[in-house]
Amino acid sequence: MPRRKRTAGSSSDGTEDSDFSADIEHTEAAESVHRRSSTRLTRASLRLSQSSQDVKQGVDRDETPPRTPTGNAPSSESDIEVSSPSNDLEDERLAKELSLKEAAAHDLSHRPKRRRFHESYNFNMKCPTPGCNSLGHLTGRHERHFSISGCPLYHNLSADECKVHASTRDKQAEERTLSHRQDENRHSTRNQAPTDRQLRYKEKVTELRRKRNSGLNKEQKEKYMEHRQNHGVSREPLLENITSDYDLELFRKAQARASEDLEKLRLSGQVSEGSNMIKTIVFGRYELDTWYHSPYPEEYARLGRLYMCEFCLKYMKSQTILRRHMAKCVWKHPPGDEIYRKGNISVFEVDGKKNKIYCQNLCLLAKLFLDHKTLYYDVEPFLFYVMTEADNTGCHLVGYFSKEKNSFLNYNVSCILTMPQYMRQGYGKMLIDFSYLLSKVEEKVGSPERPLSDLGLISYRSYWKEVLLRYLNNFQGKEISIKEISQETAVNPVDIVSTLQSLQMLKYWKGKHLVLKRQDLIDDWKAKETKRGNSKSIDPTALKWTPPKGT
């Protein structure tokens, strides 16, 4: 029985043809007839044939014509033997494997379309420059931008002009690299004389700076004033003729380089330009992930990461600035009066009127971790009570709460925060307990200002539960009054009732409200109290404080 031969044909337009003739006669007869048979080879079988042909060519060292750009070999030289039907399954499996490899190398038409933009781009983001469509980039290397630093329109350029400038900078960089390689061949000495090329370049720069205009003419001044009136601060001022072309070009290069560095940081997740969301802060020896937006100035918010002094709370842009600041910062604890100290725990009372900058920075820091906070800059009517933990380097911020100097609703807390690195360690309850201790000294009944955050509500519920169970455990009488509990604990009666209801200890029976003393809850609380110990508790005797008399 004669062996069957297949001919790999190609379409007239140069693309692959999925139908191939199967003829049992000679290949030349198949070319002349060129009819479509019912026997068809799949695209994968064709690639298998191509691979088998490559192997055969490698063994026999035949000099055959090269493949066509579409991946097909010329039909007159590509006849190969077809395997028997018993090997069809194996051939099919090999064909699938080879098809994936061949598709990547030859079949360009079946490649997935490349994404035009980086996958991390958020297309809901827009450039803040008025009238900008977010296309192009100052560096000329990106298709989109979302910040002023990369906006061509803000810099009075177009996207095409930025690309032209980028290609010019690349050529200059190549020339500079080549000249540096030539200079490396010279013998290096400590006091090496400049080369002829360097001397010529210096003369050229001097000549360029000498040629610049000494001032602006009337038309240029009018043009600059019109540009400023039309765009204000939404566009960069016109910079032509202000300095020499050489210095202006240096400035443009520096702008493009800074924009490229910011883009790299943004793609790596360290910068979140466009969203003005600070993702992380470096605070002392901790790096903290933020939870919410805080209204820091835009030049700081767009960086994505802030560096803070943990003592004076000053915020900075870089690690270098922070390191220099720490070398000369004289603060080792919050400003104000230390009104409580026990062990290494201290509480400082800070007046928002006397230490305005510190309190504003504290509010901005707190907003990164609080959702409902609205106080940022108007800090003068408030007192801030800052809790710290001391070691040999200073007093480290643990948390704080603020309260109004004159609250008509007797709120003893306006805002309360425990720093994330100190959460779930008992410091939140200490802050709450301290706020109620101040209310007891003032002989008032206090309550936190609403609305409470989710974590704040959980903390207060836990504290009120603990206070009530302790009171009921020590109570020996038969009749109990909500008012008496409120006066002794300084907790608002509304908060006491809501807590009793959540514990299912308040019942209505025969026209009266009864408080049930659930011994199971009291026993559980006593067991936890014994296990926890008294390490995280407020000692009233350590408080040295007199209520302020109006401010």
Short mmCIF file of N, CA, C and O in Angstrom, two decimals, residues 90 121-122 170 198 261 308 335 360 364 536:
data_model
loop_
_atom_site.label_atom_id
_atom_site.label_comp_id
_atom_site.label_asym_id
_atom_site.label_seq_id
_atom_site.Cartn_x
_atom_site.Cartn_y
_atom_site.Cartn_z
N GLU A 90 -1.49 9.51 20.45
CA GLU A 90 -0.20 10.05 20.89
C GLU A 90 0.17 11.29 20.09
O GLU A 90 0.68 12.27 20.63
N TYR A 121 -3.07 50.47 36.34
CA TYR A 121 -3.74 51.75 36.15
C TYR A 121 -5.21 51.63 36.52
O TYR A 121 -5.90 50.70 36.13
N ASN A 122 -5.69 52.57 37.25
CA ASN A 122 -7.10 52.66 37.60
C ASN A 122 -7.72 53.71 36.69
O ASN A 122 -7.45 54.89 36.83
N ASP A 170 17.42 60.43 25.46
CA ASP A 170 18.04 59.11 25.30
C ASP A 170 19.30 59.20 24.44
O ASP A 170 20.32 58.56 24.75
N GLN A 198 35.84 67.89 27.43
CA GLN A 198 35.26 68.60 28.57
C GLN A 198 35.48 70.11 28.47
O GLN A 198 34.60 70.90 28.82
N ASP A 261 10.76 58.81 38.57
CA ASP A 261 10.96 58.17 39.89
C ASP A 261 9.63 58.02 40.62
O ASP A 261 9.36 56.98 41.25
N MET A 308 7.26 60.20 60.30
CA MET A 308 6.84 61.05 61.41
C MET A 308 7.79 60.92 62.59
O MET A 308 8.28 59.82 62.89
N PRO A 335 4.15 67.82 74.83
CA PRO A 335 4.15 69.07 75.59
C PRO A 335 3.01 69.06 76.62
O PRO A 335 2.15 68.18 76.61
N GLN A 360 -2.84 69.66 66.29
CA GLN A 360 -3.29 69.47 64.91
C GLN A 360 -2.63 68.25 64.28
O GLN A 360 -3.29 67.45 63.60
N LEU A 364 -4.49 64.85 62.84
CA LEU A 364 -4.26 64.31 61.50
C LEU A 364 -3.79 62.86 61.57
O LEU A 364 -4.19 62.02 60.76
N LYS A 536 -2.44 46.30 83.68
CA LYS A 536 -3.02 47.33 82.82
C LYS A 536 -4.26 47.92 83.50
O LYS A 536 -5.40 47.60 83.14
#
